[in-house]
mmCIF file of C-alpha atoms in Angstrom:
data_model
loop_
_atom_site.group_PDB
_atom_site.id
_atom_site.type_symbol
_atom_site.label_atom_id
_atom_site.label_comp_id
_atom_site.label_asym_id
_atom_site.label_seq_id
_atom_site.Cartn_x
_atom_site.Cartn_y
_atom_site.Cartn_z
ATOM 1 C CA UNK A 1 275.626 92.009 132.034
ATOM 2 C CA UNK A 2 275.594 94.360 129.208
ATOM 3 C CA UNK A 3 276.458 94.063 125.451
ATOM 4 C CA UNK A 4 280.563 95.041 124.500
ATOM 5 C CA UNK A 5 280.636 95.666 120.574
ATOM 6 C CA UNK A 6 283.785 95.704 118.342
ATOM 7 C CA UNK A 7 285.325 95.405 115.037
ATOM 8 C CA UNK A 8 287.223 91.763 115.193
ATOM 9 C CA UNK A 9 289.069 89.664 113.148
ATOM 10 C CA UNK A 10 288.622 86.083 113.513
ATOM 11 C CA UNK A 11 291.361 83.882 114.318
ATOM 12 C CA UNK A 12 290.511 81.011 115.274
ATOM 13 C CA UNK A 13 287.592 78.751 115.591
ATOM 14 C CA UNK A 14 286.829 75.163 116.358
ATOM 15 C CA UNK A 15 283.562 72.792 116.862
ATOM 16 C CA UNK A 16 282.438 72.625 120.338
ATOM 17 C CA UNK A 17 279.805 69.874 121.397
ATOM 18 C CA UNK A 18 277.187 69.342 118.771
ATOM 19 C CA UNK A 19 276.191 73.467 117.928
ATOM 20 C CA UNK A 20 278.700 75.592 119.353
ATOM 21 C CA UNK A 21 281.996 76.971 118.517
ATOM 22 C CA UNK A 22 285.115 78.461 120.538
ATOM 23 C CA UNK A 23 286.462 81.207 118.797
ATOM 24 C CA UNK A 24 288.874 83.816 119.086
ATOM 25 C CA UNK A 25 289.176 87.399 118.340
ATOM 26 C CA UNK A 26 291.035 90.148 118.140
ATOM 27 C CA UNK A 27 289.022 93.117 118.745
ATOM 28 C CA UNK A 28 289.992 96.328 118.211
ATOM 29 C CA UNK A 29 289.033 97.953 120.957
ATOM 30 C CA UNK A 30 289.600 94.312 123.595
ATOM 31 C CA UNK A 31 292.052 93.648 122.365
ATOM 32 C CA UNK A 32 292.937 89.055 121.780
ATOM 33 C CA UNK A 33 290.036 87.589 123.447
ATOM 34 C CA UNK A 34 288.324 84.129 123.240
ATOM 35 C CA UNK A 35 284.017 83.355 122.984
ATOM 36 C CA UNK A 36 281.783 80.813 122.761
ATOM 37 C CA UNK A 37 279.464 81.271 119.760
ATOM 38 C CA UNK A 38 276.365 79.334 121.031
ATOM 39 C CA UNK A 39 274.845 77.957 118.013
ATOM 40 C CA UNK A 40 277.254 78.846 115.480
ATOM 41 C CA UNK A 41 276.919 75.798 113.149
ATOM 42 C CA UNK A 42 273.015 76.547 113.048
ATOM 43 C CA UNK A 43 272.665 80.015 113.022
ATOM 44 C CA UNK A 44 273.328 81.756 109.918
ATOM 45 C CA UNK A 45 271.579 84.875 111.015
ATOM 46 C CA UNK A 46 273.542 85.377 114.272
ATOM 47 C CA UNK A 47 277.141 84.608 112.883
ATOM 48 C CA UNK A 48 276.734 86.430 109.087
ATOM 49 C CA UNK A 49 276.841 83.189 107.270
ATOM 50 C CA UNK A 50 280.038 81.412 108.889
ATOM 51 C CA UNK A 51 283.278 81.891 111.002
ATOM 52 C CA UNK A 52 285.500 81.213 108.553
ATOM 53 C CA UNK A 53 289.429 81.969 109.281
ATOM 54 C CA UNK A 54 290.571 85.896 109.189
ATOM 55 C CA UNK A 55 286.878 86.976 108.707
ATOM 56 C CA UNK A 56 286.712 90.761 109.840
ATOM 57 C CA UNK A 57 283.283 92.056 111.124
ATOM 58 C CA UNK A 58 281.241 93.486 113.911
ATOM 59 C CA UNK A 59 281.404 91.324 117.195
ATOM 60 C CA UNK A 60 278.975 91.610 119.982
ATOM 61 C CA UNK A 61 279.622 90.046 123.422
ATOM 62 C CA UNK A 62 279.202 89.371 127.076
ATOM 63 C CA UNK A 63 281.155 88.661 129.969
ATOM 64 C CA UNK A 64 280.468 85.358 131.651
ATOM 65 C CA UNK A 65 280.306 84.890 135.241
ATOM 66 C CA UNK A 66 283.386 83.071 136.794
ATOM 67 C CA UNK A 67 284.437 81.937 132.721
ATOM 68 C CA UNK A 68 287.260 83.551 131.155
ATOM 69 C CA UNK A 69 284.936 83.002 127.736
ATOM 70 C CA UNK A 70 282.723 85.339 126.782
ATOM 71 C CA UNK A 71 279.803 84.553 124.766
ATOM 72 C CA UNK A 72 279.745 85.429 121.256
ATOM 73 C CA UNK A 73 276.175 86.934 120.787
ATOM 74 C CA UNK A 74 276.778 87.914 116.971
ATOM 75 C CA UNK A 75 278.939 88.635 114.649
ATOM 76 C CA UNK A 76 278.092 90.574 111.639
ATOM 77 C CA UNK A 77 280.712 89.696 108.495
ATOM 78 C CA UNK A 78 281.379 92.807 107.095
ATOM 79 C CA UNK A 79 284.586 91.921 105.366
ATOM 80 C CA UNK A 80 285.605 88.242 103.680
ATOM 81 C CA UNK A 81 287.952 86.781 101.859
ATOM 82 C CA UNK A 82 286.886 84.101 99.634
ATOM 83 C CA UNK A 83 289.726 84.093 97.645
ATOM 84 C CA UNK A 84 291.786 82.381 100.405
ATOM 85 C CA UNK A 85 289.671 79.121 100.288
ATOM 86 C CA UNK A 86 290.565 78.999 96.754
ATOM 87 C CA UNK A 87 294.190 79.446 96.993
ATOM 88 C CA UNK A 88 296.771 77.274 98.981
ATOM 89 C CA UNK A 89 299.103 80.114 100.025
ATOM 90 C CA UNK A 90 296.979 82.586 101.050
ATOM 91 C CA UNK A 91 295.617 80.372 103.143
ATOM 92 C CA UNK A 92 298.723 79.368 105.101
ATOM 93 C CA UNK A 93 299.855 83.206 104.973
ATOM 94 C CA UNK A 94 296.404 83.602 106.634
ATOM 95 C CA UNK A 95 296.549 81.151 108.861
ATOM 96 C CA UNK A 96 300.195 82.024 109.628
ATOM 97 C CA UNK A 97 299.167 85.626 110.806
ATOM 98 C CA UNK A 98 296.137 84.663 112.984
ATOM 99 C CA UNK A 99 298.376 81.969 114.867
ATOM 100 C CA UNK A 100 300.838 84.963 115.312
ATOM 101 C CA UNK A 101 298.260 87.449 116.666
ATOM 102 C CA UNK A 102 296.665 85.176 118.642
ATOM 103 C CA UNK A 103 299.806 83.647 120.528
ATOM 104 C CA UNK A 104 301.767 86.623 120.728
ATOM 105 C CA UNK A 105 298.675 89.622 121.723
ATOM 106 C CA UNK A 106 297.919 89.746 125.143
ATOM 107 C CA UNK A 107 294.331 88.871 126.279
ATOM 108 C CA UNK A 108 292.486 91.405 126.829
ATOM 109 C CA UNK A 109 294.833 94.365 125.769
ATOM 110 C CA UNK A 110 293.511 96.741 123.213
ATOM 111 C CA UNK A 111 296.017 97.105 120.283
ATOM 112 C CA UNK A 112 294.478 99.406 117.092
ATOM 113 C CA UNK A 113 297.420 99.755 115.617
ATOM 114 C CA UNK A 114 298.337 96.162 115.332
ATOM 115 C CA UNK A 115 294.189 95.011 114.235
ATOM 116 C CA UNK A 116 294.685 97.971 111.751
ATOM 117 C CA UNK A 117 298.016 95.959 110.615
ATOM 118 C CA UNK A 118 296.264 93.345 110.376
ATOM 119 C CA UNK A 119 293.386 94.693 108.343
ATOM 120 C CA UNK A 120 295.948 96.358 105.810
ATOM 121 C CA UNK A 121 297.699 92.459 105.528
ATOM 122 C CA UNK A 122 294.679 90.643 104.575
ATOM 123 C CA UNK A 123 293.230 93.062 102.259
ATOM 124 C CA UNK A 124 296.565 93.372 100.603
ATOM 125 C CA UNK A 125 296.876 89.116 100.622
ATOM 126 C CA UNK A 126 293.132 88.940 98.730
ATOM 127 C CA UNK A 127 293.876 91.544 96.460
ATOM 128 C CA UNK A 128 297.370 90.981 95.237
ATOM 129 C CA UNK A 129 298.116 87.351 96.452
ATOM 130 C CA UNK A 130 301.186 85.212 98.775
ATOM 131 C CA UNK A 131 304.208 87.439 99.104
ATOM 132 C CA UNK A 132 306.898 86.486 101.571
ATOM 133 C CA UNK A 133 308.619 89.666 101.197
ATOM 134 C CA UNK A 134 304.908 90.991 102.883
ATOM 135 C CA UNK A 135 304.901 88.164 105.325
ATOM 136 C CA UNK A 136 308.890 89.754 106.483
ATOM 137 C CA UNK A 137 307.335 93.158 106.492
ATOM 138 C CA UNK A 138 304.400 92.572 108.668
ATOM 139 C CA UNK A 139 306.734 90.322 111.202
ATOM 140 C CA UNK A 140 308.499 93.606 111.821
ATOM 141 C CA UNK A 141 305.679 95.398 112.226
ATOM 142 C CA UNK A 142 303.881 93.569 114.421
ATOM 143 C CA UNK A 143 307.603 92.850 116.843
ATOM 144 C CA UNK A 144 307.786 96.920 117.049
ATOM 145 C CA UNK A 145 304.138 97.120 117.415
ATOM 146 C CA UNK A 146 304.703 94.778 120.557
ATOM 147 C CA UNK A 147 307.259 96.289 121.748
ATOM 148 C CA UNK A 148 310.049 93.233 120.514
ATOM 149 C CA UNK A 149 311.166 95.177 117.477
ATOM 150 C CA UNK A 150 315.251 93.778 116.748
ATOM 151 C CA UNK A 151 317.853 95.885 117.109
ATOM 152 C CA UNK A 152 319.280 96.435 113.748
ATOM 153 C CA UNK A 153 321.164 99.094 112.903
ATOM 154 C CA UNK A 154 323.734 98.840 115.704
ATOM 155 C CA UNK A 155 325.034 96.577 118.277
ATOM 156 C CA UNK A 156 322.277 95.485 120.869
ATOM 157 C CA UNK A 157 325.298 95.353 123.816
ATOM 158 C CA UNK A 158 327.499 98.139 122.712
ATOM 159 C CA UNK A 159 325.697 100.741 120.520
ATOM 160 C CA UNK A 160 328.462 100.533 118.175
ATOM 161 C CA UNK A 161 326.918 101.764 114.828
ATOM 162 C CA UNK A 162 329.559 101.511 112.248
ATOM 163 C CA UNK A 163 328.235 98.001 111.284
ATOM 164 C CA UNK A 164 329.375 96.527 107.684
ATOM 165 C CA UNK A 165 327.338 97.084 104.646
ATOM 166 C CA UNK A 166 329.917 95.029 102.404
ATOM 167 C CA UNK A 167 331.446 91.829 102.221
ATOM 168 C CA UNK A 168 332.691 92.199 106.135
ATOM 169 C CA UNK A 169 330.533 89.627 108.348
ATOM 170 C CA UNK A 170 330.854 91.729 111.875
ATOM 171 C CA UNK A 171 327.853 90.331 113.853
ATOM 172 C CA UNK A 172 325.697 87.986 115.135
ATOM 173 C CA UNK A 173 322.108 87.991 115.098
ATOM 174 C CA UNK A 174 321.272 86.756 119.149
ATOM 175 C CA UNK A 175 317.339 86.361 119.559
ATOM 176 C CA UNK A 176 317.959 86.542 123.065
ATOM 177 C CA UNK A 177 319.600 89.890 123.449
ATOM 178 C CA UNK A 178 317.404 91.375 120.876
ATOM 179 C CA UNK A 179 319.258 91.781 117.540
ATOM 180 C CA UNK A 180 322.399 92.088 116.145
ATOM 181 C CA UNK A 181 325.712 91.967 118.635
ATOM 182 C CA UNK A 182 328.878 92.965 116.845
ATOM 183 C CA UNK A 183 331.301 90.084 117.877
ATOM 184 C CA UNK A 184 333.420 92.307 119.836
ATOM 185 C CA UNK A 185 330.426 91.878 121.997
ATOM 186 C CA UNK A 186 329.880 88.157 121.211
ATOM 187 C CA UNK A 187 331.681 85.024 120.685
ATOM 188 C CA UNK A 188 328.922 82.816 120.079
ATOM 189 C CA UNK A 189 325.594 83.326 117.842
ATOM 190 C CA UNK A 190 324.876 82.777 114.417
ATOM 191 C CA UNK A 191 326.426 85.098 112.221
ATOM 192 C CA UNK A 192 324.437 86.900 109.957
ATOM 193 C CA UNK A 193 325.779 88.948 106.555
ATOM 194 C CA UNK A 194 325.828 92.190 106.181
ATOM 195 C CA UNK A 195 323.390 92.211 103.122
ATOM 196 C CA UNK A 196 320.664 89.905 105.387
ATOM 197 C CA UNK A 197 321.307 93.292 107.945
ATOM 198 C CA UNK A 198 320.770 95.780 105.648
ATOM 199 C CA UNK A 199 318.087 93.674 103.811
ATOM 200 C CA UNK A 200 315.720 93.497 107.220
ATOM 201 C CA UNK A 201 316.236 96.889 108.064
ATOM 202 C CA UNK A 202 315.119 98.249 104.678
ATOM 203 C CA UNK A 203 312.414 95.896 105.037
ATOM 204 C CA UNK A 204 311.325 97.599 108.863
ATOM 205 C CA UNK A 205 310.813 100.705 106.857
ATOM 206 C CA UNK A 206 308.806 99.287 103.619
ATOM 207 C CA UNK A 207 305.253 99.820 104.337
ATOM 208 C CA UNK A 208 303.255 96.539 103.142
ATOM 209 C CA UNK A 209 301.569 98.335 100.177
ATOM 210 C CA UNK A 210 305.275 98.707 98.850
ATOM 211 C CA UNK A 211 306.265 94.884 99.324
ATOM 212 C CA UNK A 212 306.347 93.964 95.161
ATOM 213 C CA UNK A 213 309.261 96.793 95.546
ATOM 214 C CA UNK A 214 311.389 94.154 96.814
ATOM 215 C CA UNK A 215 311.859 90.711 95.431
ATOM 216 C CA UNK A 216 313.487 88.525 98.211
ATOM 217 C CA UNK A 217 313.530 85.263 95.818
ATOM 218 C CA UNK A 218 315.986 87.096 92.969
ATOM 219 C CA UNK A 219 318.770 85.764 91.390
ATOM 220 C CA UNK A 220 321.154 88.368 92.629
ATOM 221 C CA UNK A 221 321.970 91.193 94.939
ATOM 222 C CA UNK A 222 323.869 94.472 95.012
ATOM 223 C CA UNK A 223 327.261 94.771 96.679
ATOM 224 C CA UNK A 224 325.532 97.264 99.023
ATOM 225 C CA UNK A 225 322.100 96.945 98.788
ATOM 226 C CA UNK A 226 321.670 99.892 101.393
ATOM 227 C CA UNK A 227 323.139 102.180 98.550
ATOM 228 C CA UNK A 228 320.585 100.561 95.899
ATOM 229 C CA UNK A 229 317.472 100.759 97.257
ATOM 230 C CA UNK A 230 315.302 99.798 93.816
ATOM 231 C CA UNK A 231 317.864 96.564 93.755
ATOM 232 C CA UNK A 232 316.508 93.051 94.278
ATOM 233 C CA UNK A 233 317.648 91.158 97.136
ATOM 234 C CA UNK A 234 318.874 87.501 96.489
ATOM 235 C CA UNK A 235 316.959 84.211 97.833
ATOM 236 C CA UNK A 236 319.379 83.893 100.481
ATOM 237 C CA UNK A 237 319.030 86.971 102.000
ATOM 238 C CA UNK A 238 315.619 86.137 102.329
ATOM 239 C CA UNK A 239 316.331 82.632 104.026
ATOM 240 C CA UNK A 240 318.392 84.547 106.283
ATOM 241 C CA UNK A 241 315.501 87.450 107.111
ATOM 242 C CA UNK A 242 312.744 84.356 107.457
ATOM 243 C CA UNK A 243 314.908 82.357 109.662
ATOM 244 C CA UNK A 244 315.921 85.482 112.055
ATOM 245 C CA UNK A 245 312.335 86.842 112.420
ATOM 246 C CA UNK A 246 311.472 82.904 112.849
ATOM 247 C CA UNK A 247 314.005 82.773 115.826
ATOM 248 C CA UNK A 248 313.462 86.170 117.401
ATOM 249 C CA UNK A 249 309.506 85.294 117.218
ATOM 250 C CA UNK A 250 310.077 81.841 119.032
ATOM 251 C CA UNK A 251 311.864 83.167 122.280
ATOM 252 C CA UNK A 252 308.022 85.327 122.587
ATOM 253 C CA UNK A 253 306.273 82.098 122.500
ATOM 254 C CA UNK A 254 304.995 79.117 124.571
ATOM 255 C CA UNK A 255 305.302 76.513 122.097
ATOM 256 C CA UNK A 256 306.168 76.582 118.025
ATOM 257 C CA UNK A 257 303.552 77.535 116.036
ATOM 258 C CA UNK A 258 301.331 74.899 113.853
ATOM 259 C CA UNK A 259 301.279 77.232 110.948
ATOM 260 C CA UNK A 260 304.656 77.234 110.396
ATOM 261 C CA UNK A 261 304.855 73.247 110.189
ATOM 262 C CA UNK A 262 301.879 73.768 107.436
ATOM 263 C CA UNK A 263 303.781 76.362 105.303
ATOM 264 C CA UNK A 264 306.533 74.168 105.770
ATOM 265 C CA UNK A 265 305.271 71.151 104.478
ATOM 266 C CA UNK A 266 303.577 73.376 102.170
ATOM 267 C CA UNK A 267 306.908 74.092 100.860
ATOM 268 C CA UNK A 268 308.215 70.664 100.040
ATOM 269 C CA UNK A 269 304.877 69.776 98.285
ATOM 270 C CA UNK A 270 305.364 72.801 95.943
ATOM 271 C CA UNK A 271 308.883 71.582 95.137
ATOM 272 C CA UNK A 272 307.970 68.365 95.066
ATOM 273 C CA UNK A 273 304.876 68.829 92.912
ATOM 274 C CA UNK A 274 304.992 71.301 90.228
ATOM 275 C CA UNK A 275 301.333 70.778 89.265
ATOM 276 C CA UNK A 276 298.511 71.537 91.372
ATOM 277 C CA UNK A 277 298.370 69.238 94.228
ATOM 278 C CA UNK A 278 295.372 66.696 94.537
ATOM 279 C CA UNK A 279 295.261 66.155 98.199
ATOM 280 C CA UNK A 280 296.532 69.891 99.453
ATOM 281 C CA UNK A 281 296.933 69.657 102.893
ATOM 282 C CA UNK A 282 295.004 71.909 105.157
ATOM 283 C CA UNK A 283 295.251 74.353 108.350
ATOM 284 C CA UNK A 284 293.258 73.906 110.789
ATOM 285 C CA UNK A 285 289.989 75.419 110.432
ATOM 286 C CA UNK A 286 290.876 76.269 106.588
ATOM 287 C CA UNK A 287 288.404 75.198 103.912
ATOM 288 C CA UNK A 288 289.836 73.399 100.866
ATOM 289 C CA UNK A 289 291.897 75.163 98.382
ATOM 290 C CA UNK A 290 292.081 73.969 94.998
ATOM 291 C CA UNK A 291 295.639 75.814 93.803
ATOM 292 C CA UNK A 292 299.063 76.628 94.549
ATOM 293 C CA UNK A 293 301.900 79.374 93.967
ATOM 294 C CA UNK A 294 305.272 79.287 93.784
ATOM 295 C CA UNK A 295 306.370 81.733 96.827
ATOM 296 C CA UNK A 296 308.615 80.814 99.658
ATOM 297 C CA UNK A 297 306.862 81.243 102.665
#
């Protein structure tokens, strides 16, 4: 069977018998796929030194007879992060991503535009650190990329479009139908302000690059933030973006992701422990990180 060559990003990767790994990709051109890296624990000259989490390089495989694995014949780091084993947060933004991409990609279904996403995100994580208001801007992303992008600047039942930007609350955010539902529309669903609206749809059309634009943890917010663009937006408008992406993503998935347990608990810890923590705990796969920032995952 011949050779298939890629750029990948590693997602995931666990110990398999006393050698081997099971890992999986997402290859630009095969889209999510998952290998068996024969080896992998031995060979530094076949796997570029490691598989360590979010690693992007050059992947070559083969189909397996009658095994939906393929075998992982090399992979050739050609871009790493070290910084995210040194750094708590990164590393559950990392990890965060990966779990996303690989639950939510279909096997075997090339999507460029989404590795390239992904790319732009980790580069952007190594270089400039955590950001949740990043994390909010690539969850949109990657939802339109996939075709589940929410409906946001009218009602998802009606098409009504003259939606509050005040004090007004005049929908609900329904995972289930897609977006917002004016409440004409809907009786029941959480209701969601106007400025956590506005706030998500200015945040659909920040490119990541821009993210440090907007500060979602500030202490206050603009009457009409739509009207203020260079305005910060205030910590709970950015619960109420995290929790809505959080329930939109869910309704796409199988079963909850481990990740977001981590930054959860990641959370607490920080609040609990202003200093560095001593025992940090880890995500799977993640090696240990010695310190911690203050951002609200």
């Amino acid at each position: 069977m011949g050779l298939t060559t890629t750029s990948a990003i590693l997602l995931r990767s666990i110990d398999y018998g006393e050698s081997d790994r099971v890992v999986t990709l997402l290859g630009r051109s095969t889209g999510s796929l998952g290998a068996i890296a024969r080896g992998a624990r031995k060979s530094q000259r076949r796997f570029g030194g490691g598989l360590g989490l979010c690693s992007i390089g050059e992947a070559a495989l083969r189909e397996r007879g009658g095994s939906e694995l393929l075998t992982l014949e090399r992979f050739d780091v050609t871009i790493s992060f070290p910084r995210l084993g040194a750094d708590l947060v990164r590393m559950g933004h990392a990890a965060y991503v990966a779990e996303l991409l690989a639950k939510l990609c279909a096997p075997r279904q090339a999507e460029p535009e989404i590795y390239d996403l992904a790319v732009v995100f980790l580069e952007l994580l190594e270089a400039e650190g955590a950001s949740a208001t990043r994390l909010r801007i690539f969850e949109l992303a990657l939802l339109r990329g996939l075709g589940f992008a929410p409906t946001l600047d009218r009602c998802a039942a009606c098409g009504r479009s003259d939606l509050s930007t005040g004090a007004t609350i005049d929908v609900r955010f329904i995972a289930e139908r897609g977006g917002v539902v004016c409440q004409i529309c809907a009786r029941r669903g959480r209701l969601m302000r106007p400025s956590v609206r506005v706030a998500l749809a200015r945040l659909a059309r920040t490119p990541m690059a821009e993210a440090a634009l907007i500060d979602l943890a500030a202490a206050d917010v603009a009457h009409d933030v739509a009207h203020d663009p260079a305005h910060d937006l205030a910590h709970d408008v950015g619960g109420g973006c995290r929790e809505a992406l959080h329930e939109l993503i869910a309704i796409h998935l199988s079963a909850p992701l481990r990740s977001l347990e981590f930054l959860s608990k990641l959370t607490r810890s920080m609040r609990a422990k202003p200093a560095l923590a001593s025992e940090p705990i880890r995500p799977e796969g993640a090696s240990s990180p010695r310190g911690l920032e203050r951002e609200e995952p």
